Short mmCIF file of C-alpha atoms in Angstrom, two decimals:
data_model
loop_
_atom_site.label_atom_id
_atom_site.label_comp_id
_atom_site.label_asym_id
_atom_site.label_seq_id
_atom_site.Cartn_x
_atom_site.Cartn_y
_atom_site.Cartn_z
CA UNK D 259 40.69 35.47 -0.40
CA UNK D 260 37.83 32.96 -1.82
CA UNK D 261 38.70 31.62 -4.78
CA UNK D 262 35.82 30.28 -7.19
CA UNK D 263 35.89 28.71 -10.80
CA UNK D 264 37.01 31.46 -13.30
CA UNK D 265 36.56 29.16 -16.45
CA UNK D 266 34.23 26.88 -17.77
CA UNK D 267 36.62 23.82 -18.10
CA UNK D 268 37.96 24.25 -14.59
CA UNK D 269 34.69 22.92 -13.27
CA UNK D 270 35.10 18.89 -12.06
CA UNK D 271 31.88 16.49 -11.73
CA UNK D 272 34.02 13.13 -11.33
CA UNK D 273 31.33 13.10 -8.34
CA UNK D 274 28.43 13.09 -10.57
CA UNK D 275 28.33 8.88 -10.41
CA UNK D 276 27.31 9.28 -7.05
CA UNK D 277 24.05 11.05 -8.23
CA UNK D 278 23.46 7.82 -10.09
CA UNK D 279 23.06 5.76 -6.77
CA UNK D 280 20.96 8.84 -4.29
CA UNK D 281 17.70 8.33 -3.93
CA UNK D 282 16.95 4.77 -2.12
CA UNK D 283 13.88 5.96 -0.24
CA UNK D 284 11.94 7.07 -3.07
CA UNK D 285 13.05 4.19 -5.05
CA UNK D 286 12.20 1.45 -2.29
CA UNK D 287 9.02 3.20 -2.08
CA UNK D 288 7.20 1.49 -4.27
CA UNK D 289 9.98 -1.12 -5.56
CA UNK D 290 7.57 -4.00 -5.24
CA UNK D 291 4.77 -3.05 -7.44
CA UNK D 292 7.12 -1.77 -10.04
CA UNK D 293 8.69 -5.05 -10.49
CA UNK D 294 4.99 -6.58 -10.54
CA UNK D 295 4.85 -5.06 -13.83
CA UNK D 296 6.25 -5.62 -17.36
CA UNK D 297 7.84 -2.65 -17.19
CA UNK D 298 10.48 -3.64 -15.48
CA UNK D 299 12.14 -4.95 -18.08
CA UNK D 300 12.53 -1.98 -19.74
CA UNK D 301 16.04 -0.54 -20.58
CA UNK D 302 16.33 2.91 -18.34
CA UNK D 303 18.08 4.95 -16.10
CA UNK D 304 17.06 4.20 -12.54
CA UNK D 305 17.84 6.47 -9.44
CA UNK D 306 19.58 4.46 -6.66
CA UNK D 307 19.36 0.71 -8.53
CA UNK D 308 21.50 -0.78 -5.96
CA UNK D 309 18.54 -0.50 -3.83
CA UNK D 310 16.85 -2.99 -5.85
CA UNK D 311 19.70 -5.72 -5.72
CA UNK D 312 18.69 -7.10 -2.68
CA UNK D 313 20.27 -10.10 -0.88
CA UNK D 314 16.75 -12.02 -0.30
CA UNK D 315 13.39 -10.98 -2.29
CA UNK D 316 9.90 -10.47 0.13
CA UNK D 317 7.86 -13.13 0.10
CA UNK D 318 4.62 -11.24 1.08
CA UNK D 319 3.77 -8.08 0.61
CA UNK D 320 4.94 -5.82 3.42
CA UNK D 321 1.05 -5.77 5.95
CA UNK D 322 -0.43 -2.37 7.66
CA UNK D 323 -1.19 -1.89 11.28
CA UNK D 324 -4.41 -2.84 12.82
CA UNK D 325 -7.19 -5.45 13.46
CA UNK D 326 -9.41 -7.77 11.63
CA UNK D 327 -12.14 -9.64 12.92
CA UNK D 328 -14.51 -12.05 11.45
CA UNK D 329 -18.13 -11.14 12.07
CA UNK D 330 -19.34 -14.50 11.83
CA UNK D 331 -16.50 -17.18 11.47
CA UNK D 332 -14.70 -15.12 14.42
CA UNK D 333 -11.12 -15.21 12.48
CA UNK D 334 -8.90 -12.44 13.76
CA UNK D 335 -5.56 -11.03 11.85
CA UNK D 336 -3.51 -8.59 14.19
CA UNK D 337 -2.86 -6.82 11.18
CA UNK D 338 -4.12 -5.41 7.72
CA UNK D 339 -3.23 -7.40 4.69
CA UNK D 340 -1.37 -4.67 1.97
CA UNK D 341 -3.65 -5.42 -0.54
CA UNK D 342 -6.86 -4.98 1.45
CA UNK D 343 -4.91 -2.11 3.21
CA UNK D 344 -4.68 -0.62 -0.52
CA UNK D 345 -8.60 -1.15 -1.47
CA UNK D 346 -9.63 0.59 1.56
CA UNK D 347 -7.18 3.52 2.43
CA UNK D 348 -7.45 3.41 6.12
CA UNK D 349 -4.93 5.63 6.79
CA UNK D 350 -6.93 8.72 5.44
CA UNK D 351 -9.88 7.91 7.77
CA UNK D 352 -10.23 10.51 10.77
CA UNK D 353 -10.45 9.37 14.08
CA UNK D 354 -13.53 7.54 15.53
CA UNK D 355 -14.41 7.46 11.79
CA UNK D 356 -16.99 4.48 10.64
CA UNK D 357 -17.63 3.20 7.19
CA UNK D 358 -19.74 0.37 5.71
CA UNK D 359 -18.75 -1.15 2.56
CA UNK D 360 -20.13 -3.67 0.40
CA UNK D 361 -17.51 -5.32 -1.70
CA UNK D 362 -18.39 -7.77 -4.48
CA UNK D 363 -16.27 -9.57 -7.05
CA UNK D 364 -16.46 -8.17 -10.48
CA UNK D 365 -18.06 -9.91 -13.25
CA UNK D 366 -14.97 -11.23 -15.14
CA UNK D 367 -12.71 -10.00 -12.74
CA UNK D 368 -9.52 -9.17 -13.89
CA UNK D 369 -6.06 -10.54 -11.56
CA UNK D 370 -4.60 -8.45 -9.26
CA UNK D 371 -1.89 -6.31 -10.25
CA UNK D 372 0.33 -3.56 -11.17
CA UNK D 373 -1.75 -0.88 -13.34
CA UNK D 374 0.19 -0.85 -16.98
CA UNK D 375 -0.59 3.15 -16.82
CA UNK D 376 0.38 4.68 -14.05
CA UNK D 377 2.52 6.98 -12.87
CA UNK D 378 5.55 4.50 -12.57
CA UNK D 379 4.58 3.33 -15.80
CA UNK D 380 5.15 7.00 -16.92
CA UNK D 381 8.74 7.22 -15.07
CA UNK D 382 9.89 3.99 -16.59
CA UNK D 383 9.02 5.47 -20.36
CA UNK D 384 10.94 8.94 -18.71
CA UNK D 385 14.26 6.62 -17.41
CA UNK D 386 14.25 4.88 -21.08
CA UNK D 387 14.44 8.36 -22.99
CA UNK D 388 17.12 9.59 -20.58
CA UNK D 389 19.11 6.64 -21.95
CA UNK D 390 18.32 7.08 -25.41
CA UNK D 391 18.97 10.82 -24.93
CA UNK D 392 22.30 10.33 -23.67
CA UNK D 393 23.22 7.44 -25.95
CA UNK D 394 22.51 9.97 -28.73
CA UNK D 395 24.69 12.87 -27.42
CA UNK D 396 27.32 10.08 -26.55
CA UNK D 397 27.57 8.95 -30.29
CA UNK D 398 27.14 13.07 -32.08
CA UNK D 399 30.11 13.64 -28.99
CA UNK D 400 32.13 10.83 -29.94
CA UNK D 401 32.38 9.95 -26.08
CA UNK D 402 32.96 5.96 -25.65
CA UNK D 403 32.92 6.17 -22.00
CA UNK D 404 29.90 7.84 -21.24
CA UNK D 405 28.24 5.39 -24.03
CA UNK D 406 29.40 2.31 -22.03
CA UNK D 407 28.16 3.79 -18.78
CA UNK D 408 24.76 4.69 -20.54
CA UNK D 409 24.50 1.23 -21.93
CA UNK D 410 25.74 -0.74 -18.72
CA UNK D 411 23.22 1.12 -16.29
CA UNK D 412 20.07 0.82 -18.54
CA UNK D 413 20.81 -2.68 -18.74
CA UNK D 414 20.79 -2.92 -15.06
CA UNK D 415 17.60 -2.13 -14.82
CA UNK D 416 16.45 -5.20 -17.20
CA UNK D 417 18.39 -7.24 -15.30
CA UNK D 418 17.47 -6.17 -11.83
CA UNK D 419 13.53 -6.71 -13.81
CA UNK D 420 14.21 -9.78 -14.84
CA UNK D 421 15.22 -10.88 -10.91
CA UNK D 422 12.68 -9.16 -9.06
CA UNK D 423 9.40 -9.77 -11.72
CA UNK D 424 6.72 -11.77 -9.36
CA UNK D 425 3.45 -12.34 -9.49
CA UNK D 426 0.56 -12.11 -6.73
CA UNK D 427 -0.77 -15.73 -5.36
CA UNK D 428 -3.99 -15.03 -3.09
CA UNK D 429 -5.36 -17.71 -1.10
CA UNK D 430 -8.22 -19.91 -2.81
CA UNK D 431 -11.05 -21.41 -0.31
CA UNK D 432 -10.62 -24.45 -1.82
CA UNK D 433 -13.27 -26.30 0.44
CA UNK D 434 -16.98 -26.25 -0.92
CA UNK D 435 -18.59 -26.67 1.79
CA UNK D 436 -21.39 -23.84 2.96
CA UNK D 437 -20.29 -21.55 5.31
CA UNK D 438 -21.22 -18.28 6.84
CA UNK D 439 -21.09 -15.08 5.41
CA UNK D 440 -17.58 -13.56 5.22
CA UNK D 441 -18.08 -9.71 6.94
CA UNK D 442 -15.32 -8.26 8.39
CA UNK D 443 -14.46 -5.40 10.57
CA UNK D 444 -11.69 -3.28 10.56
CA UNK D 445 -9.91 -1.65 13.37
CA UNK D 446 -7.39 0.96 12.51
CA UNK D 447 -5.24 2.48 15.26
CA UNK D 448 -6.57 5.97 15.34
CA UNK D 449 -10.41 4.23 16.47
CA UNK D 450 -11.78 4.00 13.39
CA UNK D 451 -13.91 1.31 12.26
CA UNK D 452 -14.29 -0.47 8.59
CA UNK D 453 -17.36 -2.76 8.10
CA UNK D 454 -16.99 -5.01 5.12
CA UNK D 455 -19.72 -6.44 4.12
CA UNK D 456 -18.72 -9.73 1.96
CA UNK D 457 -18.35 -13.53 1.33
CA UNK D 458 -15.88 -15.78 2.99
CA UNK D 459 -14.40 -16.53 -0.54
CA UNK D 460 -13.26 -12.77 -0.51
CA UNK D 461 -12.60 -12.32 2.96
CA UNK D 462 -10.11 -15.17 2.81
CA UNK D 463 -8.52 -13.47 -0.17
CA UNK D 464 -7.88 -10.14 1.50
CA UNK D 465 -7.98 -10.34 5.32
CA UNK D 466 -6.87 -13.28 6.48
CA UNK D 467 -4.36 -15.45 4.50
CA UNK D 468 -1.13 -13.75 3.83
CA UNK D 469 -0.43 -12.91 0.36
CA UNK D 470 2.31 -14.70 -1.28
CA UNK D 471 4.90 -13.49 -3.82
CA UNK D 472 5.39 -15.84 -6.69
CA UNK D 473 8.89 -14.78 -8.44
CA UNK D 474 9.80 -15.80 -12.38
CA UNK D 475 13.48 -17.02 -11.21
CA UNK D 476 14.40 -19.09 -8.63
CA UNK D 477 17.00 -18.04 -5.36
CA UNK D 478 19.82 -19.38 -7.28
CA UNK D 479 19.56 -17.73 -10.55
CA UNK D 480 18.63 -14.23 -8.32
CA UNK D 481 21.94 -14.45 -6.93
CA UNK D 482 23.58 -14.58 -10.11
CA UNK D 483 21.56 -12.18 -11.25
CA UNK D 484 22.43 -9.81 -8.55
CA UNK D 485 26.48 -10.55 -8.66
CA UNK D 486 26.22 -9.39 -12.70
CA UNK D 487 24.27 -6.80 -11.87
CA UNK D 488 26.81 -5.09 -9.12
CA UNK D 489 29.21 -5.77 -11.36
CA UNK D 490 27.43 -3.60 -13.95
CA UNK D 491 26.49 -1.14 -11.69
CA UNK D 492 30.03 -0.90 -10.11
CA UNK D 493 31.82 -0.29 -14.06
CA UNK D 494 29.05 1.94 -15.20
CA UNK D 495 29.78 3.91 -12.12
CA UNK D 496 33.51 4.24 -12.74
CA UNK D 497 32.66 4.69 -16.97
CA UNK D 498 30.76 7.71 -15.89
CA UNK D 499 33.61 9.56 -13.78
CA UNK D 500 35.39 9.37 -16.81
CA UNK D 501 32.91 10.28 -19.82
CA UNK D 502 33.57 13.70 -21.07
CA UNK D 503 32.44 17.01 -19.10
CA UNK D 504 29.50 17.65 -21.38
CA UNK D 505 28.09 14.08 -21.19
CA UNK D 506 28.59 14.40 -17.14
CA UNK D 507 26.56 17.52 -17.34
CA UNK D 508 24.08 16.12 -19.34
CA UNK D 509 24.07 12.82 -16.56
CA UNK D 510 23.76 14.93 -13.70
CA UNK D 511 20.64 17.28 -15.29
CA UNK D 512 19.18 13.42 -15.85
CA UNK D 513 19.55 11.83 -12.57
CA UNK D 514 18.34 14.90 -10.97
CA UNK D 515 15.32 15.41 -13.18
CA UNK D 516 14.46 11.32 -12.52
CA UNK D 517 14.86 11.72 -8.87
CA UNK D 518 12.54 14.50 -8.68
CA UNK D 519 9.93 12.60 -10.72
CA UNK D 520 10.30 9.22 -8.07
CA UNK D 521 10.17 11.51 -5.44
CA UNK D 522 7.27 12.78 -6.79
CA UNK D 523 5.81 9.45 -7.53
CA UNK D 524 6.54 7.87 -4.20
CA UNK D 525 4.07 10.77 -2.63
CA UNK D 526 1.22 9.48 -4.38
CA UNK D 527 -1.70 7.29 -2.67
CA UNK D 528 -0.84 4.12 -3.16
CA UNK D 529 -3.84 3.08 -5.20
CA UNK D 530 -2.74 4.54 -8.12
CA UNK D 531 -0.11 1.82 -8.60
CA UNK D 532 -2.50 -1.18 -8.10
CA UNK D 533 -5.10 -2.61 -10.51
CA UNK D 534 -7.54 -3.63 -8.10
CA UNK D 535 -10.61 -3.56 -10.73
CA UNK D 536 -11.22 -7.27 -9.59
CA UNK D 537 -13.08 -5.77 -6.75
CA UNK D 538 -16.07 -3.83 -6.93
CA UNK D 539 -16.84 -1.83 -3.25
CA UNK D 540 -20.36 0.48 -2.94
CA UNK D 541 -20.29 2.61 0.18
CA UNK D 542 -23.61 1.85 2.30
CA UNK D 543 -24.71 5.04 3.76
CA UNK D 544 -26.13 5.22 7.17
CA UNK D 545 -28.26 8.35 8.36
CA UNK D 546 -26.09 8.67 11.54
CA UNK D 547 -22.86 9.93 8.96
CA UNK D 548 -19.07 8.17 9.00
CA UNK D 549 -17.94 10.56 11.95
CA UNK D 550 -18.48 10.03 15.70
CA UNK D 551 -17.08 11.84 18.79
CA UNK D 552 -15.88 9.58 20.49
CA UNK D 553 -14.36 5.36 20.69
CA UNK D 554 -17.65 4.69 22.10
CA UNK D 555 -19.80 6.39 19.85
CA UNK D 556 -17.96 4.45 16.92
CA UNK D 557 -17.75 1.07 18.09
CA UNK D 558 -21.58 1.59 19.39
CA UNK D 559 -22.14 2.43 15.44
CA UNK D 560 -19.99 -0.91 13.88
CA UNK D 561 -21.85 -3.19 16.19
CA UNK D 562 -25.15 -2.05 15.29
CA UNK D 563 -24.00 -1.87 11.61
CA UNK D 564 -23.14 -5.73 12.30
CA UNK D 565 -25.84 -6.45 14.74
CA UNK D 566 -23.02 -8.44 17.33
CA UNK D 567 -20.75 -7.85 19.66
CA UNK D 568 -19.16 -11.18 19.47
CA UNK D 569 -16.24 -9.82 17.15
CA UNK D 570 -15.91 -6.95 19.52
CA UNK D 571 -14.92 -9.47 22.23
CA UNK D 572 -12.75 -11.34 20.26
CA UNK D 573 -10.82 -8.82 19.06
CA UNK D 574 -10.56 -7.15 22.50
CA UNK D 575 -11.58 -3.84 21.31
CA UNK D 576 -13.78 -3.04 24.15
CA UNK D 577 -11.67 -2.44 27.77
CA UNK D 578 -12.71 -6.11 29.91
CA UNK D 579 -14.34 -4.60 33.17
CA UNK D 580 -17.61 -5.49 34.46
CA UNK D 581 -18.96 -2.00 33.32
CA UNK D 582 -18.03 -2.62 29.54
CA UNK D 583 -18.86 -6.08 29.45
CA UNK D 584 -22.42 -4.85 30.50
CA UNK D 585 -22.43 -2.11 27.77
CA UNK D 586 -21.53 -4.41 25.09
CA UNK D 587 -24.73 -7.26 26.51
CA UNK D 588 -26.80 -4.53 26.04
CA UNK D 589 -25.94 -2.81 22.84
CA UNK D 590 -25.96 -6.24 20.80
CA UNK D 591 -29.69 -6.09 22.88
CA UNK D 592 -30.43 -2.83 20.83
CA UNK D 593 -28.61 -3.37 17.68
CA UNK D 594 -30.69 -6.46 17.45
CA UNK D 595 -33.84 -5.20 18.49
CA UNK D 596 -35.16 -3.40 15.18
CA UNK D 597 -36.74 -6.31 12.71
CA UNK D 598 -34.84 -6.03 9.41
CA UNK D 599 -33.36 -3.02 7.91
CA UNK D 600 -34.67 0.46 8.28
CA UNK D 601 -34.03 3.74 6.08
CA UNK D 602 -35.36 7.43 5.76
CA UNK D 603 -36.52 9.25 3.19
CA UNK D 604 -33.27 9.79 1.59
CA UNK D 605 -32.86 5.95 1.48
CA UNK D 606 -29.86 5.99 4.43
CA UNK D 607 -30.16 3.22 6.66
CA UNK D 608 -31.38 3.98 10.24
CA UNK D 609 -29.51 2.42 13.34
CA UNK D 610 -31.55 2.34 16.39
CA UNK D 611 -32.08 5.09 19.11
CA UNK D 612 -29.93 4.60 21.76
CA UNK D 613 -27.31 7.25 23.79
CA UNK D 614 -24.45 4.67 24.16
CA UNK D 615 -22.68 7.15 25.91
CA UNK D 616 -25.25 7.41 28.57
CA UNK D 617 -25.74 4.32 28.81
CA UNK D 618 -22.23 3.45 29.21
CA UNK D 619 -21.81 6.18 32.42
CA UNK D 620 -24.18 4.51 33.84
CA UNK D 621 -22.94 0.80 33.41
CA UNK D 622 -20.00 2.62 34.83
CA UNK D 623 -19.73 3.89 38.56
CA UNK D 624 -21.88 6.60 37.98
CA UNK D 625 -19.42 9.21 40.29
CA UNK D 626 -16.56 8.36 38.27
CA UNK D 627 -18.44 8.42 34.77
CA UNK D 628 -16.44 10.77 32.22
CA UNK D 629 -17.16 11.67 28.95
CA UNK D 630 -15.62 11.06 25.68
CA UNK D 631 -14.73 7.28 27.08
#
């Protein structure tokens, strides 16, 4: 016969200090913006804090698939810089999509960084009045145990702060010599196209030059840090199993409640993490819309949006047989041919008239000519 708990005290959470270290993925999600902020050395219960105590800190933020290309000084980064990834949201484009953006500095422009009101702003305030919370029920309880595991794991999270606080270092032109303008374009993996319209001061900030993480403490002192902090995490663990049944009730309605709040936050576009008001970006609309069809159609529409092709062939994006290499002579030919910028009524800007899919068939062996290319 199945036997099941007939009273209240027979119930047994000595397990409930292994709800205190679930929930790496959501944690990890965003670990490195939170400890951008000031708010990380806040006092709070934190899901999964092992997960911070590392063995060796990043030291760049973690880049985004895809390719960059220089318009005019012909740079090229095989991938997407995170911080230029997070201004632009690539990853929501559709495929074959095309954008042109014109991004400017802001007057007075503020440094990059975490925002000090968003939503992991909001679950650091949350983890603090968990702690308070339970340091208050601790103390009305009388339960020593369960207020030296409240009190050792809030502290970890100041000290796992205090280790992990950085600060974002992009790169400076520090040369003062004229140069080119700074457009970019953007390849993402699913075809679509980014044109950035901006300086070289700019496009070395975001596209080019890796980002560099600038931490408050040096290796040494981290690794110190790190041993107290097991340490702390490892006794508040074993203070918990042994608190009083209440208090572990009261820890496990906590841990789940924060989890399902990081979970939640960790879902959310990245962009609402990042104060990126240092940048100002305009969308430039073009009559022919951001969609296209096809690869061809697209990469027709970011070379006429750039009036070259020479990116296009440094970056490889176009296949290398004679039929392409054609294709791409003559469509810098047309993107080229209009004299200055042209718009319609509505103020769009017009590209010029040209079927780049027919003309491509027929650069190609006109029998074996296919569609959607």
């Amino acid at each position: 016969m199945l036997q099941f708990l007939r009273r209240y005290v027979d119930l047994q959470l000595d397990i409930v200090g292994f709800l205190a270290i679930l929930g790496e993925a959501s944690v990890l999600a965003n670990a490195q913006v939170s400890s951008l902020s000031k708010w990380s050395y806040l006092p709070r219960l934190l899901p999964a804090p092992q997960a911070l105590i590392r063995s060796t800190r990043p030291e760049r933020l973690k880049p985004s698939r895809g390719l960059v290309v220089g318009c005019q000084s012909g740079g090229i980064n095989h991938q997407v810089n995170h911080v230029a990834h997070i201004l632009h949201d690539g990853d929501r484009l559709r495929e074959y999509s095309v954008r042109c953006i014109k991004l400017t500095k802001s007057l007075n422009p503020n440094p990059v960084k975490a925002t000090s009101t968003g939503p992991l702003t909001w679950v650091s305030i949350l983890g603090c009045a968990m702690s308070v919370g339970l340091i208050i029920v601790s103390i009305v309880e009388r339960d020593g145990m369960s207020l030296l595991a409240t009190v050792l794991l809030s502290l970890l999270s100041s000290f796992i702060g205090i280790g992990s606080k950085w600060s974002l270092e992009l790169p400076k032109r520090r040369a003062k010599r004229i140069v080119p303008p700074g457009d970019v374009v953007i390849k993402y993996p699913q075809g679509a196209f980014d044109v950035v319209k901006c300086n070289e001061e700019i496009a070395r900030e975001l596209y080019f030059a890796p980002e560099k993480c600038i931490y408050s403490v040096n290796e040494q002192l981290y690794r110190i840090i790190s041993l107290v902090g097991t340490l702390m995490l490892m006794f508040g663990v074993i203070a918990l199993a042994n608190a009083k049944l209440e208090l572990q009730i009261a820890y496990a309605a906590a841990y789940i409640f924060l989890n399902t709040g990081y979970w939640t936050v960790a879902a959310l576009p990245q962009r609402w993490h990042w104060d990126l008001t240092a940048y100002h970006t305009e969308d430039v609309e073009y009559a022919c819309g951001v969609e296209s069809d096809n690869f061809t159609e697209a990469l027709w529409k970011a070379i006429a949006m750039t009036r070259s092709t020479e990116w296009a062939k440094i970056g490889d994006i176009a296949p290398v047989s004679k039929g392409w290499k054609d294709w791409l002579d003559k469509a810098e030919e047309m993107a080229t041919s209009d004299l200055g910028e042209q718009r319609d009524i509505k103020g769009r800007v017009l590209l010029p008239d040209w079927d780049c899919q027919k003309a491509l068939d027929e650069y190609l062996h006109p029998d074996a000519a296919v569609k959607n290319v």
